[in-house]
Amino acid sequence: MNQYIQPSASTASSRIYDILRKDLVGGRFAAGEKLAINALKEQYQVGLSPLREALNKLAAYGLLIQENQRGFRVPTLSRDELDDIAQMRLALEVMAFEQAIVRGDSAWEADLLAAEHRLKCADMTLDKDDEWERLHTQFHRTLVAPCGSVWLLRFIEQLHDQFDRYRRLGPKMPVIRQELDQQHHELVELALKRDAETARKLLDDHIRKSYDVALQCFLEHG
Amino acid sequence: MNQYIQPSASTASSRIYDILRKDLVGGRFAAGEKLAINALKEQYQVGLSPLREALNKLAAYGLLIQENQRGFRVPTLSRDELDDIAQMRLALEVMAFEQAIVRGDSAWEADLLAAEHRLKCADMTLDKDDEWERLHTQFHRTLVAPCGSVWLLRFIEQLHDQFDRYRRLGPKMPVIRQELDQQHHELVELALKRDAETARKLLDDHIRKSYDVALQCFLEHG
DNA sequence: CTCAGCTAAATAATCGATTTTTTATTTATA
DNA sequence: TATAAATAAAAAATCGATTATTTAGCTGAG
């Protein structure tokens, strides 16, 4: 097949990795649950080798626990860990956002406006929930994207996934969500104004509010 | 076999992972090099499945690049990335060390003294170099161990591995190393005195000096 | 009744072979 | 001579079966 049209096909292994990552973050598996590999094979219609390779990657990424000779299990949840994750998000995302405000160019400004608009629109159609999650992740990714540090972005992404395991335990909370959505808008405004100091404070507050939501989810449904 | 004596055996996959991680950090493979899986199989006397699982984990960890349908390669080195890694080390390790000084108990103090002593002694016998590397890593791990954040420790460990890919490009530099060793000693002293402010500054300086070493290694041998 | 030791079943890990895709080489064509 | 298509060789990914280890169920001694 033409190389230009299909520069490099994906593999079964990378496909199942993406799917499992999404399902683990989305809470499709119970915390602490032991994964039955044969069942997964059937459920996801995938061979053993690609499945195991994906599970190995997810374990290295932190979305699974691998125990020698006894397979893979979903990490348990704890308040201590949620606190840890939230604290780290606070430190790293604020750091990244400050840098992004310094370094981001006009293309970034456009990306921000676009990401916020997409998120707001998706919010209207409440049925497609996975789509909202995707756009929400994308929005926060855009916020810090031009921070200049590949490793910082990598860590932030990882923490987001971990954080969402908690946040997505419970149902949506319309009241608080509206408040958070309002902050999304304000964050973009402050970024465009390059008001680093106020932006820092607002992102700090935004993450704290998100933490409150996630904590409530954990206490009620974890 | 008795479960108490052998709580859970290791797997071929985890063993080869440890070995490859060490070899990748130690610079046994050239930066940018494409890994010939069949050659590795023979070199390390390991089967294809455990090898591939290890490579997948290393890719998720950041010590390999995985490209769909075209295997694994060793990440290239660049000054930009070295700067990024050093900056992140600075931010995260200082943060962790400050917390460790607040939270570390007397057991930590003992661990610190022990780790520093072991490192100093290993330094005498210059022939066993891998051993020095192991003890050096262990020393820095001990420094931040009681910081209270599992995720922070995880990120720091990852950055250390990345940083060492640069630092270990070149030969040992006795003069600067002696200076760094002296700082190891002072770091322990300040930790025991719980002098957070001075400790912070010294660790900052220590990492900057290490960066200078790594940068020189990269410019001369990368 | 409890618990250690044994056996059977289930599961995890690994192997060897096959299939798919990429890369290198050749051949034909403008 | 350069380019593109066709073919051959190499390498990556996956499959199906085997081996090793753990887990669950059983049995009998204390």
XYZ file of C-alpha atoms (C1' of nucleotides) in Angstrom:
504
model
C 0.000 0.000 0.000
C 1.113 3.541 -0.682
C 3.453 4.772 2.002
C 2.240 8.335 1.815
C -1.336 7.438 2.542
C -0.444 4.950 5.281
C 2.876 6.154 6.714
C 2.895 3.483 9.395
C 0.020 1.307 10.442
C -0.854 0.888 14.091
C -0.363 -2.421 15.800
C -2.855 -4.560 17.686
C -0.711 -3.932 20.732
C -0.928 -0.133 20.533
C -4.636 -0.239 19.765
C -5.482 -2.375 22.772
C -3.214 -0.178 24.878
C -5.228 2.908 23.983
C -8.512 1.176 24.641
C -7.455 -0.275 27.972
C -5.976 3.021 29.097
C -9.264 4.725 28.397
C -11.226 2.020 30.181
C -8.931 2.021 33.204
C -9.119 5.803 33.559
C -12.877 5.690 32.987
C -13.402 3.227 35.792
C -14.640 0.293 33.765
C -12.597 -1.947 36.049
C -12.995 -2.009 39.800
C -10.114 -0.729 41.893
C -8.057 -3.625 43.226
C -9.602 -6.004 40.702
C -7.442 -8.733 39.330
C -7.488 -8.862 35.550
C -8.460 -12.187 34.027
C -6.303 -12.201 30.943
C -8.278 -14.868 29.104
C -11.495 -12.950 29.699
C -9.900 -9.748 28.396
C -8.721 -11.615 25.319
C -12.294 -12.508 24.491
C -13.851 -9.218 25.577
C -11.540 -7.134 23.452
C -11.073 -9.723 20.718
C -7.321 -9.588 20.792
C -4.514 -12.121 20.913
C -2.508 -12.944 23.977
C 0.807 -11.409 22.883
C -0.435 -7.934 21.991
C -2.624 -7.953 25.090
C 0.270 -8.796 27.392
C 2.460 -6.171 25.778
C -0.223 -3.557 26.363
C -0.646 -4.637 29.985
C 3.103 -4.378 30.519
C 3.098 -0.846 29.186
C 0.140 0.126 31.339
C 1.951 -1.230 34.382
C 5.036 0.853 33.581
C 2.737 3.850 33.123
C 1.118 3.316 36.488
C -2.388 2.288 35.522
C -1.806 -1.341 36.509
C 0.120 -3.186 39.163
C 2.167 -6.116 37.960
C 3.041 -8.841 40.419
C 5.508 -11.491 39.391
C 3.841 -14.756 38.479
C 0.431 -13.473 39.468
C -0.536 -11.224 36.666
C -1.967 -7.750 36.686
C -4.336 -5.906 38.970
C -5.997 -2.520 38.990
C -4.351 -0.255 41.591
C -6.413 0.390 44.679
C -7.603 3.891 45.507
C -6.866 5.731 48.708
C -7.396 9.177 50.081
C -3.671 9.489 50.697
C -2.929 8.805 47.080
C -5.602 11.207 45.879
C -4.062 13.895 48.078
C -0.650 13.084 46.662
C -1.858 13.253 43.072
C -3.703 16.518 43.642
C -0.705 18.096 45.362
C 1.526 17.095 42.492
C -0.943 18.401 39.943
C -0.988 21.673 41.803
C 2.777 21.991 41.796
C 3.413 20.825 38.240
C 0.474 22.303 36.354
C 0.868 25.724 37.912
C 4.568 25.628 37.062
C 3.754 24.631 33.485
C 0.971 27.176 33.056
C 3.216 30.021 34.183
C 5.810 28.994 31.634
C 3.165 28.552 28.954
C 1.951 32.101 29.530
C 5.495 33.346 29.030
C 6.295 31.227 25.996
C 2.976 30.637 24.237
C 2.561 32.353 20.883
C -0.517 33.454 18.971
C -1.066 29.938 17.636
C -1.437 28.875 21.245
C -3.999 31.586 21.830
C -6.013 30.260 18.911
C -5.726 26.683 20.193
C -6.924 27.808 23.613
C -9.980 29.581 22.267
C -10.795 26.607 20.070
C -10.350 24.067 22.857
C -12.508 26.057 25.243
C -15.228 26.521 22.670
C -15.311 22.834 21.772
C -15.552 21.931 25.424
C -18.375 24.365 26.049
C -20.362 23.065 23.082
C -19.873 19.424 24.004
C -21.193 20.347 27.407
C -24.589 21.140 25.872
C -25.158 17.656 24.549
C -24.927 15.835 27.854
C -25.469 12.413 26.342
C -22.071 12.003 24.719
C -20.039 11.871 27.878
C -16.847 10.243 26.626
C -16.601 13.096 24.172
C -16.732 15.638 26.976
C -13.982 13.794 28.826
C -11.829 13.775 25.720
C -12.292 17.488 25.140
C -11.750 18.294 28.785
C -8.436 16.437 28.786
C -7.539 18.184 25.567
C -8.353 21.574 27.051
C -6.062 21.095 30.016
C -3.372 19.726 27.734
C -3.594 22.862 25.595
C -3.381 25.090 28.645
C 0.147 23.924 29.457
C 1.296 22.773 26.013
C 3.886 25.501 25.268
C 5.564 25.297 28.696
C 8.760 24.171 27.009
C 9.347 20.990 28.979
C 8.590 17.621 27.423
C 9.073 15.865 30.733
C 6.810 18.218 32.623
C 4.056 17.614 30.085
C 4.560 13.902 30.361
C 4.235 13.920 34.137
C 1.182 16.148 34.015
C -0.529 13.812 31.569
C 0.195 10.857 33.808
C -1.163 12.657 36.851
C -4.306 13.620 34.954
C -5.022 10.004 34.168
C -4.482 9.067 37.788
C -6.628 11.931 39.009
C -9.461 11.025 36.670
C -9.638 7.531 38.134
C -10.959 9.270 41.233
C -12.991 12.027 39.657
C -14.831 9.628 37.390
C -15.910 7.324 40.177
C -19.039 9.329 40.784
C -21.792 10.884 38.673
C -21.563 14.322 37.158
C -22.328 17.164 39.509
C -24.009 19.895 37.441
C -23.625 22.685 39.980
C -19.922 22.354 40.595
C -19.277 21.517 36.987
C -20.798 24.786 35.880
C -18.466 26.567 38.235
C -15.481 24.668 36.846
C -16.576 25.432 33.285
C -16.730 29.110 34.160
C -13.133 28.837 35.372
C -12.099 27.222 32.093
C -13.308 30.353 30.369
C -11.523 32.653 32.802
C -8.301 30.693 32.488
C -8.287 31.325 28.763
C -8.979 35.026 29.285
C -6.108 35.381 31.726
C -3.799 33.443 29.429
C -4.616 35.781 26.560
C -4.022 38.763 28.841
C -0.720 37.154 29.916
C -1.665 37.820 33.488
C 0.565 35.155 34.991
C -0.023 36.017 38.617
C -3.817 35.919 38.500
C -3.756 32.925 36.192
C -1.580 31.053 38.657
C -4.044 31.720 41.452
C -7.036 30.725 39.380
C -5.502 27.449 38.194
C -4.572 26.722 41.781
C -8.171 27.278 42.806
C -9.451 25.271 39.842
C -7.384 22.244 40.782
C -8.433 22.547 44.418
C -12.101 22.596 43.393
C -11.507 19.589 41.155
C -9.887 17.894 44.109
C -12.963 18.540 46.223
C -15.081 16.912 43.534
C -12.752 13.930 43.228
C -12.585 13.520 46.995
C -16.358 13.511 47.242
C -16.494 10.911 44.467
C -13.990 8.770 46.313
C -15.675 9.059 49.707
C -19.083 8.223 48.263
C -18.255 5.642 45.617
C -14.713 4.409 46.332
C 8.727 -24.840 47.604
C 8.152 -23.083 50.889
C 6.244 -19.887 50.351
C 8.005 -18.044 53.149
C 11.434 -18.593 51.672
C 10.400 -17.814 48.102
C 7.416 -15.441 48.396
C 7.182 -14.979 44.647
C 9.763 -15.812 42.054
C 10.855 -13.244 39.515
C 10.048 -13.671 35.866
C 12.345 -13.734 32.858
C 10.538 -10.608 31.732
C 11.285 -8.630 34.897
C 14.886 -9.817 35.007
C 15.626 -8.754 31.449
C 13.859 -5.476 32.160
C 16.226 -4.716 35.029
C 19.279 -5.653 32.994
C 18.267 -3.634 29.954
C 17.359 -0.638 32.067
C 20.814 -0.694 33.607
C 22.486 -1.092 30.230
C 20.435 1.681 28.637
C 21.200 4.106 31.463
C 24.846 3.040 31.432
C 25.204 3.820 27.756
C 25.851 0.310 26.490
C 23.687 1.181 23.491
C 24.339 4.122 21.222
C 21.828 6.958 21.236
C 19.489 6.669 18.266
C 20.482 3.057 17.706
C 17.851 0.682 16.477
C 17.584 -2.435 18.587
C 17.958 -5.714 16.718
C 15.598 -7.905 18.669
C 17.031 -11.202 17.452
C 20.529 -10.092 18.396
C 19.331 -9.072 21.871
C 17.673 -12.464 22.241
C 21.019 -14.155 21.737
C 23.112 -11.618 23.637
C 20.976 -11.805 26.739
C 19.952 -15.437 26.279
C 16.268 -14.744 26.651
C 13.143 -15.699 24.763
C 11.249 -13.411 22.433
C 8.131 -12.939 24.567
C 9.797 -11.842 27.810
C 12.174 -9.668 25.805
C 9.373 -7.890 23.985
C 7.461 -7.372 27.219
C 10.538 -5.786 28.774
C 11.060 -3.538 25.756
C 7.447 -2.421 25.936
C 7.858 -1.473 29.583
C 11.072 0.393 28.873
C 9.308 2.331 26.130
C 6.516 3.331 28.514
C 9.178 4.338 31.042
C 10.949 6.535 28.511
C 14.190 4.645 27.978
C 13.146 3.456 24.528
C 11.170 4.810 21.626
C 8.640 2.464 20.112
C 7.566 3.016 16.520
C 4.662 1.056 15.175
C 5.749 -1.822 12.985
C 9.386 -0.806 13.139
C 10.476 -1.905 16.553
C 12.395 -0.091 19.221
C 15.180 2.457 19.189
C 17.289 4.181 21.791
C 16.189 7.809 22.233
C 18.545 10.390 20.798
C 20.305 12.881 23.043
C 20.075 16.644 22.726
C 21.188 19.629 24.682
C 17.614 20.850 24.867
C 16.517 17.633 26.476
C 19.418 17.641 28.916
C 18.451 21.178 29.935
C 14.870 20.079 30.359
C 15.819 17.083 32.490
C 18.154 19.142 34.675
C 15.553 21.860 35.169
C 12.992 19.293 36.196
C 15.427 17.600 38.560
C 16.078 20.979 40.122
C 12.408 21.695 40.660
C 11.355 18.240 41.831
C 14.318 17.128 43.923
C 14.544 20.388 45.807
C 10.826 20.178 46.506
C 11.208 16.596 47.706
C 14.286 17.279 49.801
C 12.576 20.134 51.634
C 9.678 17.863 52.495
C 12.020 15.063 53.478
C 13.769 17.367 55.940
C 10.411 18.180 57.504
C 9.094 14.628 57.616
C 12.157 12.386 57.894
C 12.547 10.587 61.224
C 15.601 9.205 62.991
C 15.533 6.053 60.870
C 16.019 8.330 57.880
C 18.978 9.981 59.562
C 20.550 6.561 60.020
C 19.854 5.623 56.399
C 21.450 8.859 55.229
C 24.625 8.331 57.229
C 24.832 4.734 56.027
C 24.233 5.624 52.379
C 26.829 8.377 52.441
C 29.386 6.157 54.126
C 28.872 3.321 51.639
C 29.253 5.742 48.775
C 32.441 7.224 50.175
C 33.985 3.784 50.699
C 33.061 2.534 47.241
C 34.774 5.607 45.920
C 38.103 4.349 47.251
C 38.065 1.214 45.152
C 37.806 2.888 41.790
C 37.760 -0.351 39.835
C 34.190 -1.406 40.683
C 32.428 1.374 38.879
C 28.961 -0.103 38.511
C 28.933 -0.444 42.260
C 29.633 3.271 42.691
C 26.786 4.109 40.321
C 24.432 1.884 42.266
C 25.388 3.462 45.586
C 25.219 6.959 44.148
C 21.699 6.372 42.896
C 20.815 4.883 46.251
C 22.212 7.911 48.079
C 20.104 10.355 46.132
C 17.089 8.123 46.546
C 17.609 8.138 50.306
C 17.932 11.912 50.371
C 14.354 12.400 49.207
C 12.794 9.138 50.378
C 10.577 10.461 53.196
C 9.154 13.365 51.174
C 5.712 11.820 51.477
C 4.818 11.686 47.796
C 4.961 8.402 45.938
C 4.486 10.161 42.626
C 7.196 12.705 43.250
C 9.648 9.903 44.037
C 8.620 8.094 40.906
C 9.231 11.115 38.696
C 12.566 11.846 40.345
C 13.732 8.279 39.755
C 12.752 8.519 36.109
C 14.585 11.811 35.689
C 17.679 10.374 37.335
C 17.796 7.563 34.824
C 17.411 10.038 31.997
C 20.027 12.358 33.430
C 22.522 9.533 33.855
C 22.308 8.707 30.170
C 24.075 12.014 29.640
C 26.371 12.028 32.651
C 27.669 8.540 31.889
C 28.595 9.346 28.315
C 32.046 10.527 29.361
C 34.816 9.307 31.632
C 34.980 10.070 35.340
C 36.308 13.473 36.224
C 38.199 13.098 39.519
C 38.405 16.794 40.350
C 34.765 17.643 39.980
C 33.722 14.320 41.441
C 35.614 15.071 44.632
C 33.746 18.326 44.882
C 30.432 16.563 44.370
C 31.359 13.948 46.967
C 32.093 16.716 49.433
C 28.604 18.067 48.774
C 27.103 14.647 49.448
C 28.615 14.851 52.891
C 27.373 18.381 53.478
C 23.892 17.483 52.313
C 23.692 14.826 55.001
C 24.934 17.252 57.638
C 22.341 19.840 56.725
C 19.614 17.210 56.646
C 20.553 16.100 60.158
C 20.562 19.726 61.314
C 17.152 20.164 59.624
C 18.465 23.313 58.008
C 15.996 23.334 55.142
C 16.969 26.684 53.706
C 20.700 25.987 53.395
C 20.019 22.405 52.299
C 17.790 23.668 49.526
C 20.519 25.950 48.257
C 23.168 23.267 48.420
C 21.110 20.682 46.583
C 20.342 23.310 43.985
C 24.051 23.938 43.561
C 24.806 20.209 43.560
C 22.407 19.554 40.721
C 23.751 22.521 38.767
C 27.279 21.182 39.123
C 26.109 17.743 38.023
C 24.480 19.409 35.056
C 27.773 21.045 34.111
C 29.428 17.643 34.197
C 26.686 16.029 32.134
C 26.722 18.862 29.632
C 30.467 18.527 29.178
C 30.027 14.769 28.673
C 27.365 15.413 26.068
C 29.310 18.077 24.191
C 32.453 15.936 24.082
C 31.053 12.449 23.577
C 27.448 12.830 22.470
C -12.079 -28.181 64.459
C -7.759 -26.595 62.528
C -4.069 -26.753 59.904
C -0.249 -28.814 57.221
C 0.600 -31.401 53.195
C -0.954 -33.212 48.886
C -3.467 -33.115 44.385
C -6.091 -31.062 40.717
C -7.498 -27.117 38.318
C -6.657 -22.557 36.850
C -3.743 -19.050 35.495
C 0.639 -16.815 34.162
C 4.673 -16.952 31.563
C 7.262 -18.573 27.892
C 8.426 -20.972 23.576
C 8.468 -22.052 18.569
C 6.282 -21.238 14.393
C 3.491 -18.275 11.307
C 1.866 -14.072 9.423
C 2.376 -9.363 8.356
C 4.966 -5.351 7.381
C 9.074 -3.011 6.306
C 13.477 -2.567 4.057
C 16.731 -3.656 0.511
C 17.575 -5.201 -4.117
C 16.611 -5.822 -8.707
C 14.530 -4.853 -13.037
C 12.092 -2.189 -16.288
C 10.875 2.305 -18.148
C 10.969 7.175 -19.378
C 20.582 8.549 -15.364
C 16.818 8.873 -12.546
C 12.515 6.943 -11.213
C 9.153 3.682 -10.273
C 7.383 -0.869 -9.947
C 8.284 -5.664 -8.710
C 10.587 -8.951 -6.084
C 13.391 -10.872 -2.371
C 15.174 -10.628 2.148
C 14.823 -9.115 6.773
C 12.491 -7.838 10.705
C 8.352 -7.021 13.565
C 4.171 -8.562 15.280
C 1.125 -12.074 16.311
C -0.660 -16.755 16.995
C -1.235 -21.450 19.018
C 0.667 -24.581 22.023
C 3.665 -25.765 26.004
C 5.671 -25.157 30.475
C 5.876 -23.336 35.049
C 3.653 -21.336 38.959
C -0.094 -20.218 41.771
C -4.570 -21.051 43.705
C -8.313 -23.870 45.306
C -9.995 -28.091 46.946
C -9.270 -32.179 49.450
C -7.560 -35.374 53.035
C -5.859 -36.911 57.255
C -3.163 -36.130 61.505
C -2.997 -33.701 65.747
